[in-house]
PDB file of N, CA and C in Angstrom:
ATOM      1  N   MET A  14      -1.245 -13.762  17.361  1.00  0.00           N
ATOM      2  CA  MET A  14      -0.668 -12.319  17.138  1.00  0.00           C
ATOM      3  C   MET A  14      -1.128 -11.824  18.256  1.00  0.00           C
ATOM      4  N   THR A  15      -0.159 -11.577  18.728  1.00  0.00           N
ATOM      5  CA  THR A  15      -0.009 -10.340  18.935  1.00  0.00           C
ATOM      6  C   THR A  15       0.780  -9.302  19.809  1.00  0.00           C
ATOM      7  N   ASP A  16       2.005  -9.042  18.293  1.00  0.00           N
ATOM      8  CA  ASP A  16       3.263  -8.115  18.935  1.00  0.00           C
ATOM      9  C   ASP A  16       2.672  -7.587  16.291  1.00  0.00           C
ATOM     10  N   THR A  17       2.872  -6.553  17.314  1.00  0.00           N
ATOM     11  CA  THR A  17       1.904  -5.816  15.398  1.00  0.00           C
ATOM     12  C   THR A  17       2.964  -5.701  14.757  1.00  0.00           C
ATOM     13  N   LYS A  18       4.389  -5.779  15.844  1.00  0.00           N
ATOM     14  CA  LYS A  18       5.507  -6.051  14.298  1.00  0.00           C
ATOM     15  C   LYS A  18       6.061  -6.440  14.099  1.00  0.00           C
ATOM     16  N   ALA A  19       5.499  -8.482  14.171  1.00  0.00           N
ATOM     17  CA  ALA A  19       5.566  -8.975  13.973  1.00  0.00           C
ATOM     18  C   ALA A  19       5.487  -9.221  12.016  1.00  0.00           C
ATOM     19  N   ALA A  20       6.060 -10.132  11.603  1.00  0.00           N
ATOM     20  CA  ALA A  20       6.123 -10.054  10.156  1.00  0.00           C
ATOM     21  C   ALA A  20       4.656 -11.089   9.438  1.00  0.00           C
ATOM     22  N   PHE A  21       3.483 -10.549   8.870  1.00  0.00           N
ATOM     23  CA  PHE A  21       2.356 -12.216   8.883  1.00  0.00           C
ATOM     24  C   PHE A  21       3.479 -12.440   7.159  1.00  0.00           C
ATOM     25  N   THR A  22       2.435 -13.956   7.203  1.00  0.00           N
ATOM     26  CA  THR A  22       2.614 -14.808   6.608  1.00  0.00           C
ATOM     27  C   THR A  22       1.794 -15.003   5.911  1.00  0.00           C
ATOM     28  N   LEU A  23       1.528 -16.570   5.181  1.00  0.00           N
ATOM     29  CA  LEU A  23      -0.004 -16.881   4.264  1.00  0.00           C
ATOM     30  C   LEU A  23      -0.664 -17.348   5.613  1.00  0.00           C
ATOM     31  N   ASP A  24       0.292 -18.210   6.095  1.00  0.00           N
ATOM     32  CA  ASP A  24      -0.836 -18.791   6.795  1.00  0.00           C
ATOM     33  C   ASP A  24      -1.667 -17.779   8.280  1.00  0.00           C
ATOM     34  N   ASP A  25      -1.009 -16.730   8.115  1.00  0.00           N
ATOM     35  CA  ASP A  25      -0.893 -15.498   9.715  1.00  0.00           C
ATOM     36  C   ASP A  25      -2.832 -15.762   9.865  1.00  0.00           C
ATOM     37  N   THR A  26      -3.855 -15.283  10.654  1.00  0.00           N
ATOM     38  CA  THR A  26      -4.587 -15.292  10.842  1.00  0.00           C
ATOM     39  C   THR A  26      -4.568 -14.181  12.475  1.00  0.00           C
ATOM     40  N   PHE A  27      -5.378 -13.605  13.003  1.00  0.00           N
ATOM     41  CA  PHE A  27      -5.619 -12.483  13.580  1.00  0.00           C
ATOM     42  C   PHE A  27      -6.857 -12.461  13.965  1.00  0.00           C
ATOM     43  N   THR A  28      -6.962 -12.230  15.224  1.00  0.00           N
ATOM     44  CA  THR A  28      -8.283 -11.692  15.820  1.00  0.00           C
ATOM     45  C   THR A  28      -8.932 -10.391  15.390  1.00  0.00           C
ATOM     46  N   ALA A  29      -9.799 -10.167  15.557  1.00  0.00           N
ATOM     47  CA  ALA A  29     -10.576  -9.236  15.593  1.00  0.00           C
ATOM     48  C   ALA A  29      -9.868  -8.039  15.981  1.00  0.00           C
ATOM     49  N   ALA A  30      -9.577  -8.075  18.266  1.00  0.00           N
ATOM     50  CA  ALA A  30      -8.828  -7.254  18.598  1.00  0.00           C
ATOM     51  C   ALA A  30      -7.086  -6.576  18.025  1.00  0.00           C
ATOM     52  N   GLU A  31      -6.938  -8.199  17.504  1.00  0.00           N
ATOM     53  CA  GLU A  31      -5.315  -7.769  17.679  1.00  0.00           C
ATOM     54  C   GLU A  31      -5.112  -6.586  15.327  1.00  0.00           C
ATOM     55  N   ALA A  32      -6.524  -7.248  14.931  1.00  0.00           N
ATOM     56  CA  ALA A  32      -6.162  -5.985  14.265  1.00  0.00           C
ATOM     57  C   ALA A  32      -6.519  -4.157  14.318  1.00  0.00           C
ATOM     58  N   THR A  33      -7.783  -4.023  15.306  1.00  0.00           N
ATOM     59  CA  THR A  33      -7.887  -3.304  16.474  1.00  0.00           C
ATOM     60  C   THR A  33      -6.782  -2.514  16.050  1.00  0.00           C
ATOM     61  N   ALA A  34      -5.904  -2.841  16.683  1.00  0.00           N
ATOM     62  CA  ALA A  34      -4.596  -3.031  17.541  1.00  0.00           C
ATOM     63  C   ALA A  34      -3.382  -2.175  16.186  1.00  0.00           C
ATOM     64  N   LEU A  35      -3.033  -3.556  15.608  1.00  0.00           N
ATOM     65  CA  LEU A  35      -3.055  -2.771  14.602  1.00  0.00           C
ATOM     66  C   LEU A  35      -3.024  -1.751  14.129  1.00  0.00           C
ATOM     67  N   VAL A  36      -4.526  -0.700  13.300  1.00  0.00           N
ATOM     68  CA  VAL A  36      -4.848  -0.002  13.286  1.00  0.00           C
ATOM     69  C   VAL A  36      -4.429   1.052  14.252  1.00  0.00           C
ATOM     70  N   ASP A  37      -5.083   0.960  14.951  1.00  0.00           N
ATOM     71  CA  ASP A  37      -4.283   2.104  16.825  1.00  0.00           C
ATOM     72  C   ASP A  37      -2.647   2.120  16.045  1.00  0.00           C
ATOM     73  N   ARG A  38      -2.168   1.273  16.230  1.00  0.00           N
ATOM     74  CA  ARG A  38      -0.502   1.553  16.111  1.00  0.00           C
ATOM     75  C   ARG A  38      -0.227   2.619  15.109  1.00  0.00           C
ATOM     76  N   LEU A  39      -1.013   2.588  13.765  1.00  0.00           N
ATOM     77  CA  LEU A  39      -0.015   3.051  12.573  1.00  0.00           C
ATOM     78  C   LEU A  39      -0.632   3.372  12.230  1.00  0.00           C
ATOM     79  N   ARG A  40      -2.480   4.166  13.263  1.00  0.00           N
ATOM     80  CA  ARG A  40      -2.896   5.726  13.129  1.00  0.00           C
ATOM     81  C   ARG A  40      -1.291   6.469  13.623  1.00  0.00           C
ATOM     82  N   ALA A  41      -1.760   6.069  14.596  1.00  0.00           N
ATOM     83  CA  ALA A  41      -0.607   6.838  16.232  1.00  0.00           C
ATOM     84  C   ALA A  41       0.586   6.917  15.395  1.00  0.00           C
ATOM     85  N   THR A  42       1.165   6.362  14.604  1.00  0.00           N
ATOM     86  CA  THR A  42       2.406   6.609  13.751  1.00  0.00           C
ATOM     87  C   THR A  42       1.762   8.165  13.170  1.00  0.00           C
ATOM     88  N   PHE A  43       1.114   7.810  12.098  1.00  0.00           N
ATOM     89  CA  PHE A  43       0.847   8.336  11.068  1.00  0.00           C
ATOM     90  C   PHE A  43       0.194  10.282  11.300  1.00  0.00           C
ATOM     91  N   ARG A  44       0.149   9.994  13.039  1.00  0.00           N
ATOM     92  CA  ARG A  44       0.513  11.188  13.363  1.00  0.00           C
ATOM     93  C   ARG A  44       1.688  11.655  13.984  1.00  0.00           C
ATOM     94  N   THR A  45       2.621  11.039  13.595  1.00  0.00           N
ATOM     95  CA  THR A  45       3.220  11.321  14.422  1.00  0.00           C
ATOM     96  C   THR A  45       3.711  12.483  12.711  1.00  0.00           C
ATOM     97  N   GLY A  46       3.403  12.479  12.048  1.00  0.00           N
ATOM     98  CA  GLY A  46       4.279  12.729  10.998  1.00  0.00           C
ATOM     99  C   GLY A  46       5.542  12.083  10.136  1.00  0.00           C
ATOM    100  N   HIS A  47       5.412  11.497  10.469  1.00  0.00           N
ATOM    101  CA  HIS A  47       6.906   9.685  10.571  1.00  0.00           C
ATOM    102  C   HIS A  47       6.738   9.246   8.831  1.00  0.00           C
ATOM    103  N   THR A  48       5.772   9.327   8.304  1.00  0.00           N
ATOM    104  CA  THR A  48       4.994   9.118   6.875  1.00  0.00           C
ATOM    105  C   THR A  48       4.697  10.663   6.185  1.00  0.00           C
ATOM    106  N   LYS A  49       5.320  12.023   6.398  1.00  0.00           N
ATOM    107  CA  LYS A  49       4.828  12.902   6.023  1.00  0.00           C
ATOM    108  C   LYS A  49       6.030  13.057   4.374  1.00  0.00           C
ATOM    109  N   PRO A  50       7.261  12.656   5.576  1.00  0.00           N
ATOM    110  CA  PRO A  50       8.687  12.867   4.496  1.00  0.00           C
ATOM    111  C   PRO A  50       8.638  12.253   2.879  1.00  0.00           C
ATOM    112  N   LEU A  51       8.971  13.334   1.164  1.00  0.00           N
ATOM    113  CA  LEU A  51       8.594  12.266   0.774  1.00  0.00           C
ATOM    114  C   LEU A  51       9.725  11.073   0.517  1.00  0.00           C
ATOM    115  N   ALA A  52      10.957  10.514   1.085  1.00  0.00           N
ATOM    116  CA  ALA A  52      11.627   9.943   0.834  1.00  0.00           C
ATOM    117  C   ALA A  52      11.361   9.232   1.080  1.00  0.00           C
ATOM    118  N   TRP A  53      10.475   8.549   2.725  1.00  0.00           N
ATOM    119  CA  TRP A  53       9.380   7.584   3.032  1.00  0.00           C
ATOM    120  C   TRP A  53       9.507   7.246   2.566  1.00  0.00           C
ATOM    121  N   ARG A  54       7.829   7.941   1.697  1.00  0.00           N
ATOM    122  CA  ARG A  54       7.339   7.451   1.138  1.00  0.00           C
ATOM    123  C   ARG A  54       7.393   7.356  -0.052  1.00  0.00           C
ATOM    124  N   ARG A  55       8.194   7.666  -0.615  1.00  0.00           N
ATOM    125  CA  ARG A  55       9.439   6.299  -1.647  1.00  0.00           C
ATOM    126  C   ARG A  55       9.423   5.197  -1.619  1.00  0.00           C
ATOM    127  N   THR A  56      10.232   5.715  -0.147  1.00  0.00           N
ATOM    128  CA  THR A  56      11.457   4.052   0.377  1.00  0.00           C
ATOM    129  C   THR A  56      10.116   2.991   0.638  1.00  0.00           C
ATOM    130  N   GLN A  57       9.374   2.929   0.891  1.00  0.00           N
ATOM    131  CA  GLN A  57       7.793   2.529   1.372  1.00  0.00           C
ATOM    132  C   GLN A  57       7.434   1.622  -0.236  1.00  0.00           C
ATOM    133  N   LEU A  58       7.208   2.811  -1.129  1.00  0.00           N
ATOM    134  CA  LEU A  58       6.885   1.874  -2.663  1.00  0.00           C
ATOM    135  C   LEU A  58       7.904   1.552  -3.379  1.00  0.00           C
ATOM    136  N   THR A  59       8.895   1.164  -3.067  1.00  0.00           N
ATOM    137  CA  THR A  59       9.704   0.362  -3.056  1.00  0.00           C
ATOM    138  C   THR A  59       9.651  -0.237  -3.087  1.00  0.00           C
ATOM    139  N   ARG A  60       9.878  -0.886  -1.602  1.00  0.00           N
ATOM    140  CA  ARG A  60       9.767  -1.881  -0.272  1.00  0.00           C
ATOM    141  C   ARG A  60       8.663  -3.105  -1.069  1.00  0.00           C
ATOM    142  N   LEU A  61       7.724  -2.359  -1.407  1.00  0.00           N
ATOM    143  CA  LEU A  61       6.156  -3.417  -1.783  1.00  0.00           C
ATOM    144  C   LEU A  61       6.066  -3.524  -3.107  1.00  0.00           C
ATOM    145  N   ARG A  62       6.898  -2.477  -4.311  1.00  0.00           N
ATOM    146  CA  ARG A  62       7.872  -3.049  -5.250  1.00  0.00           C
ATOM    147  C   ARG A  62       7.934  -4.209  -5.094  1.00  0.00           C
ATOM    148  N   ASP A  63       9.086  -3.890  -4.806  1.00  0.00           N
ATOM    149  CA  ASP A  63      10.589  -5.299  -3.745  1.00  0.00           C
ATOM    150  C   ASP A  63       9.718  -7.011  -3.083  1.00  0.00           C
ATOM    151  N   LEU A  64       8.016  -6.065  -3.123  1.00  0.00           N
ATOM    152  CA  LEU A  64       7.810  -7.622  -1.894  1.00  0.00           C
ATOM    153  C   LEU A  64       7.209  -8.221  -3.488  1.00  0.00           C
ATOM    154  N   LEU A  65       6.426  -7.447  -3.692  1.00  0.00           N
ATOM    155  CA  LEU A  65       6.025  -7.408  -4.774  1.00  0.00           C
ATOM    156  C   LEU A  65       6.276  -8.366  -6.160  1.00  0.00           C
ATOM    157  N   THR A  66       8.180  -8.358  -6.549  1.00  0.00           N
ATOM    158  CA  THR A  66       8.252  -8.718  -7.439  1.00  0.00           C
ATOM    159  C   THR A  66       9.377 -10.073  -5.919  1.00  0.00           C
ATOM    160  N   ASP A  67       9.849 -10.131  -5.367  1.00  0.00           N
ATOM    161  CA  ASP A  67      10.553 -11.559  -5.040  1.00  0.00           C
ATOM    162  C   ASP A  67      10.088 -12.609  -4.428  1.00  0.00           C
ATOM    163  N   ASN A  68       8.092 -11.629  -4.632  1.00  0.00           N
ATOM    164  CA  ASN A  68       6.753 -12.986  -4.373  1.00  0.00           C
ATOM    165  C   ASN A  68       5.858 -13.621  -4.778  1.00  0.00           C
ATOM    166  N   ARG A  69       6.060 -12.635  -5.871  1.00  0.00           N
ATOM    167  CA  ARG A  69       6.031 -12.774  -7.347  1.00  0.00           C
ATOM    168  C   ARG A  69       5.087 -14.026  -7.189  1.00  0.00           C
ATOM    169  N   ALA A  70       6.119 -15.894  -7.390  1.00  0.00           N
ATOM    170  CA  ALA A  70       4.781 -17.231  -7.227  1.00  0.00           C
ATOM    171  C   ALA A  70       4.502 -17.520  -5.863  1.00  0.00           C
ATOM    172  N   ALA A  71       4.733 -17.166  -4.803  1.00  0.00           N
ATOM    173  CA  ALA A  71       3.573 -16.869  -3.730  1.00  0.00           C
ATOM    174  C   ALA A  71       2.466 -15.747  -3.578  1.00  0.00           C
ATOM    175  N   ILE A  72       2.483 -14.921  -4.339  1.00  0.00           N
ATOM    176  CA  ILE A  72       1.681 -14.124  -4.743  1.00  0.00           C
ATOM    177  C   ILE A  72       0.509 -14.902  -5.133  1.00  0.00           C
ATOM    178  N   ALA A  73       0.719 -15.183  -6.179  1.00  0.00           N
ATOM    179  CA  ALA A  73      -0.322 -15.371  -7.948  1.00  0.00           C
ATOM    180  C   ALA A  73      -0.611 -17.318  -7.039  1.00  0.00           C
ATOM    181  N   ASP A  74       0.432 -18.012  -5.994  1.00  0.00           N
ATOM    182  CA  ASP A  74      -0.262 -19.729  -5.781  1.00  0.00           C
ATOM    183  C   ASP A  74      -1.400 -19.754  -4.484  1.00  0.00           C
ATOM    184  N   ALA A  75      -1.541 -17.877  -3.410  1.00  0.00           N
ATOM    185  CA  ALA A  75      -2.498 -17.845  -3.102  1.00  0.00           C
ATOM    186  C   ALA A  75      -3.422 -17.415  -4.049  1.00  0.00           C
ATOM    187  N   LEU A  76      -3.475 -16.495  -4.846  1.00  0.00           N
ATOM    188  CA  LEU A  76      -4.201 -16.138  -5.599  1.00  0.00           C
ATOM    189  C   LEU A  76      -5.455 -17.748  -5.934  1.00  0.00           C
ATOM    190  N   TYR A  77      -3.889 -18.466  -6.738  1.00  0.00           N
ATOM    191  CA  TYR A  77      -5.271 -19.879  -7.831  1.00  0.00           C
ATOM    192  C   TYR A  77      -6.138 -20.318  -6.112  1.00  0.00           C
ATOM    193  N   ALA A  78      -5.347 -19.933  -5.378  1.00  0.00           N
ATOM    194  CA  ALA A  78      -5.796 -20.866  -4.229  1.00  0.00           C
ATOM    195  C   ALA A  78      -6.782 -20.518  -3.151  1.00  0.00           C
ATOM    196  N   ASP A  79      -7.293 -19.209  -2.912  1.00  0.00           N
ATOM    197  CA  ASP A  79      -8.932 -18.427  -3.060  1.00  0.00           C
ATOM    198  C   ASP A  79      -9.512 -18.286  -4.101  1.00  0.00           C
ATOM    199  N   LEU A  80      -9.131 -17.639  -5.362  1.00  0.00           N
ATOM    200  CA  LEU A  80      -9.677 -17.197  -6.470  1.00  0.00           C
ATOM    201  C   LEU A  80      -9.963 -17.579  -7.680  1.00  0.00           C
ATOM    202  N   ARG A  81      -9.547 -19.117  -8.161  1.00  0.00           N
ATOM    203  CA  ARG A  81      -8.819 -19.690  -8.319  1.00  0.00           C
ATOM    204  C   ARG A  81      -8.240 -19.177  -9.855  1.00  0.00           C
ATOM    205  N   LYS A  82      -7.649 -17.881  -9.663  1.00  0.00           N
ATOM    206  CA  LYS A  82      -7.449 -17.158 -10.720  1.00  0.00           C
ATOM    207  C   LYS A  82      -5.373 -17.602 -11.206  1.00  0.00           C
ATOM    208  N   ASN A  83      -5.492 -18.236 -12.387  1.00  0.00           N
ATOM    209  CA  ASN A  83      -4.802 -18.871 -13.369  1.00  0.00           C
ATOM    210  C   ASN A  83      -3.271 -17.638 -12.933  1.00  0.00           C
ATOM    211  N   ARG A  84      -1.963 -18.637 -12.909  1.00  0.00           N
ATOM    212  CA  ARG A  84      -0.948 -18.046 -13.427  1.00  0.00           C
ATOM    213  C   ARG A  84      -0.111 -16.325 -14.341  1.00  0.00           C
ATOM    214  N   ALA A  85      -0.985 -16.353 -15.817  1.00  0.00           N
ATOM    215  CA  ALA A  85      -0.784 -14.810 -15.934  1.00  0.00           C
ATOM    216  C   ALA A  85      -1.834 -14.383 -16.258  1.00  0.00           C
ATOM    217  N   GLU A  86      -3.263 -14.569 -15.933  1.00  0.00           N
ATOM    218  CA  GLU A  86      -4.343 -13.575 -14.622  1.00  0.00           C
ATOM    219  C   GLU A  86      -3.393 -13.110 -13.996  1.00  0.00           C
ATOM    220  N   ALA A  87      -2.774 -13.629 -13.045  1.00  0.00           N
ATOM    221  CA  ALA A  87      -2.581 -13.118 -11.715  1.00  0.00           C
ATOM    222  C   ALA A  87      -1.270 -12.137 -11.969  1.00  0.00           C
ATOM    223  N   ASP A  88      -0.424 -12.140 -12.674  1.00  0.00           N
ATOM    224  CA  ASP A  88       0.850 -11.842 -12.933  1.00  0.00           C
ATOM    225  C   ASP A  88      -0.074 -10.690 -13.761  1.00  0.00           C
ATOM    226  N   ALA A  89      -0.770 -10.925 -14.402  1.00  0.00           N
ATOM    227  CA  ALA A  89      -1.115  -8.684 -15.724  1.00  0.00           C
ATOM    228  C   ALA A  89      -1.633  -8.456 -14.629  1.00  0.00           C
ATOM    229  N   MET A  90      -2.501  -9.472 -14.079  1.00  0.00           N
ATOM    230  CA  MET A  90      -4.132  -8.580 -13.385  1.00  0.00           C
ATOM    231  C   MET A  90      -3.907  -7.882 -12.873  1.00  0.00           C
ATOM    232  N   GLU A  91      -2.839  -8.673 -10.955  1.00  0.00           N
ATOM    233  CA  GLU A  91      -2.951  -7.822  -9.238  1.00  0.00           C
ATOM    234  C   GLU A  91      -1.487  -8.140 -10.054  1.00  0.00           C
ATOM    235  N   ILE A  92      -0.118  -8.615 -10.367  1.00  0.00           N
ATOM    236  CA  ILE A  92       0.956  -8.123  -9.620  1.00  0.00           C
ATOM    237  C   ILE A  92       1.685  -7.623 -11.703  1.00  0.00           C
ATOM    238  N   ASP A  93       1.503  -7.229 -11.999  1.00  0.00           N
ATOM    239  CA  ASP A  93       2.368  -6.797 -13.176  1.00  0.00           C
ATOM    240  C   ASP A  93       2.171  -5.131 -12.989  1.00  0.00           C
ATOM    241  N   LEU A  94       0.404  -4.716 -12.999  1.00  0.00           N
ATOM    242  CA  LEU A  94      -0.478  -3.481 -13.009  1.00  0.00           C
ATOM    243  C   LEU A  94       0.338  -3.033 -11.292  1.00  0.00           C
ATOM    244  N   THR A  95      -0.055  -3.749 -10.196  1.00  0.00           N
ATOM    245  CA  THR A  95      -0.141  -2.878  -8.618  1.00  0.00           C
ATOM    246  C   THR A  95       1.862  -2.566  -9.103  1.00  0.00           C
ATOM    247  N   ILE A  96       2.588  -2.843  -9.666  1.00  0.00           N
ATOM    248  CA  ILE A  96       3.633  -2.804 -10.143  1.00  0.00           C
ATOM    249  C   ILE A  96       3.633  -1.556 -11.332  1.00  0.00           C
ATOM    250  N   VAL A  97       3.215  -1.210 -12.301  1.00  0.00           N
ATOM    251  CA  VAL A  97       3.113  -0.653 -13.210  1.00  0.00           C
ATOM    252  C   VAL A  97       2.624   1.206 -11.778  1.00  0.00           C
ATOM    253  N   GLU A  98       1.547   0.715 -11.430  1.00  0.00           N
ATOM    254  CA  GLU A  98       1.474   1.749 -11.068  1.00  0.00           C
ATOM    255  C   GLU A  98       1.379   3.030  -9.684  1.00  0.00           C
ATOM    256  N   ILE A  99       2.663   2.006  -9.169  1.00  0.00           N
ATOM    257  CA  ILE A  99       3.974   1.486  -7.745  1.00  0.00           C
ATOM    258  C   ILE A  99       5.106   2.723  -8.381  1.00  0.00           C
ATOM    259  N   ASP A 100       4.909   2.836  -9.903  1.00  0.00           N
ATOM    260  CA  ASP A 100       5.763   3.529 -10.767  1.00  0.00           C
ATOM    261  C   ASP A 100       5.685   4.520 -11.225  1.00  0.00           C
ATOM    262  N   ASP A 101       4.175   4.765 -11.602  1.00  0.00           N
ATOM    263  CA  ASP A 101       3.462   5.497 -11.918  1.00  0.00           C
ATOM    264  C   ASP A 101       4.250   6.700 -10.170  1.00  0.00           C
ATOM    265  N   TYR A 102       3.538   6.275  -9.669  1.00  0.00           N
ATOM    266  CA  TYR A 102       3.627   6.627  -7.911  1.00  0.00           C
ATOM    267  C   TYR A 102       4.562   7.637  -8.342  1.00  0.00           C
ATOM    268  N   LEU A 103       5.637   6.787  -8.085  1.00  0.00           N
ATOM    269  CA  LEU A 103       6.824   6.725  -8.034  1.00  0.00           C
ATOM    270  C   LEU A 103       7.455   8.341  -8.821  1.00  0.00           C
ATOM    271  N   GLU A 104       7.327   8.177 -10.123  1.00  0.00           N
ATOM    272  CA  GLU A 104       7.325   9.630 -11.356  1.00  0.00           C
ATOM    273  C   GLU A 104       6.604  10.569 -10.586  1.00  0.00           C
ATOM    274  N   HIS A 105       5.286  10.278 -10.053  1.00  0.00           N
ATOM    275  CA  HIS A 105       4.617  10.969  -9.876  1.00  0.00           C
ATOM    276  C   HIS A 105       4.307  12.251  -8.823  1.00  0.00           C
ATOM    277  N   LEU A 106       5.471  11.185  -7.904  1.00  0.00           N
ATOM    278  CA  LEU A 106       4.565  11.987  -6.023  1.00  0.00           C
ATOM    279  C   LEU A 106       5.165  12.552  -5.623  1.00  0.00           C
ATOM    280  N   GLU A 107       6.402  13.834  -6.107  1.00  0.00           N
ATOM    281  CA  GLU A 107       6.816  14.784  -6.065  1.00  0.00           C
ATOM    282  C   GLU A 107       4.925  16.076  -6.349  1.00  0.00           C
ATOM    283  N   GLU A 108       5.395  15.918  -7.564  1.00  0.00           N
ATOM    284  CA  GLU A 108       4.269  16.858  -8.561  1.00  0.00           C
ATOM    285  C   GLU A 108       2.994  16.757  -7.836  1.00  0.00           C
ATOM    286  N   TRP A 109       3.094  14.867  -7.341  1.00  0.00           N
ATOM    287  CA  TRP A 109       1.236  15.170  -7.061  1.00  0.00           C
ATOM    288  C   TRP A 109       1.046  15.424  -5.497  1.00  0.00           C
ATOM    289  N   THR A 110       2.783  15.921  -4.826  1.00  0.00           N
ATOM    290  CA  THR A 110       2.785  16.243  -3.456  1.00  0.00           C
ATOM    291  C   THR A 110       3.018  17.934  -3.037  1.00  0.00           C
ATOM    292  N   THR A 111       3.191  18.362  -4.074  1.00  0.00           N
ATOM    293  CA  THR A 111       3.299  20.046  -4.255  1.00  0.00           C
ATOM    294  C   THR A 111       2.414  21.464  -3.803  1.00  0.00           C
ATOM    295  N   PRO A 112       2.311  21.242  -2.836  1.00  0.00           N
ATOM    296  CA  PRO A 112       0.758  22.500  -2.290  1.00  0.00           C
ATOM    297  C   PRO A 112       0.148  23.284  -3.705  1.00  0.00           C
ATOM    298  N   GLN A 113      -0.938  22.496  -3.447  1.00  0.00           N
ATOM    299  CA  GLN A 113      -1.555  24.234  -4.703  1.00  0.00           C
ATOM    300  C   GLN A 113      -2.704  24.613  -4.154  1.00  0.00           C
ATOM    301  N   PRO A 114      -2.982  25.790  -4.983  1.00  0.00           N
ATOM    302  CA  PRO A 114      -2.802  26.977  -4.766  1.00  0.00           C
ATOM    303  C   PRO A 114      -5.180  26.882  -3.778  1.00  0.00           C
ATOM    304  N   ALA A 115      -6.464  26.722  -3.941  1.00  0.00           N
ATOM    305  CA  ALA A 115      -6.979  26.525  -3.545  1.00  0.00           C
ATOM    306  C   ALA A 115      -7.896  27.699  -4.007  1.00  0.00           C
ATOM    307  N   PRO A 116      -8.732  27.762  -5.213  1.00  0.00           N
ATOM    308  CA  PRO A 116      -9.539  29.207  -5.358  1.00  0.00           C
ATOM    309  C   PRO A 116     -10.497  29.521  -4.545  1.00  0.00           C
ATOM    310  N   VAL A 117     -10.308  30.125  -4.273  1.00  0.00           N
ATOM    311  CA  VAL A 117     -11.595  30.925  -3.209  1.00  0.00           C
ATOM    312  C   VAL A 117     -12.526  31.505  -3.901  1.00  0.00           C
ATOM    313  N   THR A 118     -14.026  31.149  -3.240  1.00  0.00           N
ATOM    314  CA  THR A 118     -15.224  31.875  -4.189  1.00  0.00           C
ATOM    315  C   THR A 118     -16.399  32.366  -2.786  1.00  0.00           C
ATOM    316  N   VAL A 119     -16.860  33.080  -3.707  1.00  0.00           N
ATOM    317  CA  VAL A 119     -17.757  34.450  -2.945  1.00  0.00           C
ATOM    318  C   VAL A 119     -18.971  32.684  -2.274  1.00  0.00           C
ATOM    319  N   PRO A 120     -19.622  32.907  -1.005  1.00  0.00           N
ATOM    320  CA  PRO A 120     -21.085  32.354  -1.393  1.00  0.00           C
ATOM    321  C   PRO A 120     -22.049  32.605  -2.592  1.00  0.00           C
ATOM    322  N   GLY A 121     -22.405  32.350  -2.624  1.00  0.00           N
ATOM    323  CA  GLY A 121     -23.672  32.643  -4.190  1.00  0.00           C
ATOM    324  C   GLY A 121     -23.418  32.967  -4.839  1.00  0.00           C
ATOM    325  N   VAL A 122     -21.606  33.621  -5.508  1.00  0.00           N
ATOM    326  CA  VAL A 122     -21.891  33.529  -6.880  1.00  0.00           C
ATOM    327  C   VAL A 122     -21.171  32.663  -7.485  1.00  0.00           C
ATOM    328  N   PRO A 123     -21.354  32.302  -8.961  1.00  0.00           N
ATOM    329  CA  PRO A 123     -21.126  31.342 -10.204  1.00  0.00           C
ATOM    330  C   PRO A 123     -19.864  31.019 -10.431  1.00  0.00           C
TER     331      PRO A 123
END
């Protein structure tokens, strides 16, 4: 797989060089500031939640094939738990990204 923009499937494998190229591209995107706006972050989190919801059966099948996790455990401990975390992130995103003043301490003063 040489196109890092291609969609991955459960059958995809890629080389270390391709993984490095993908990480380099993601880091370059991050440095542009494209990922900073909260609207972009909300969209990504929502899309991840949709991916988990829409592909629940395939994810559970993969967890069974790789780790022998049964469907109930995959749903409860992997998929549903991740969706709950995503919803929590969406609920608190603005609060968690609001700049906070850092306390200023004088060196040596407790």
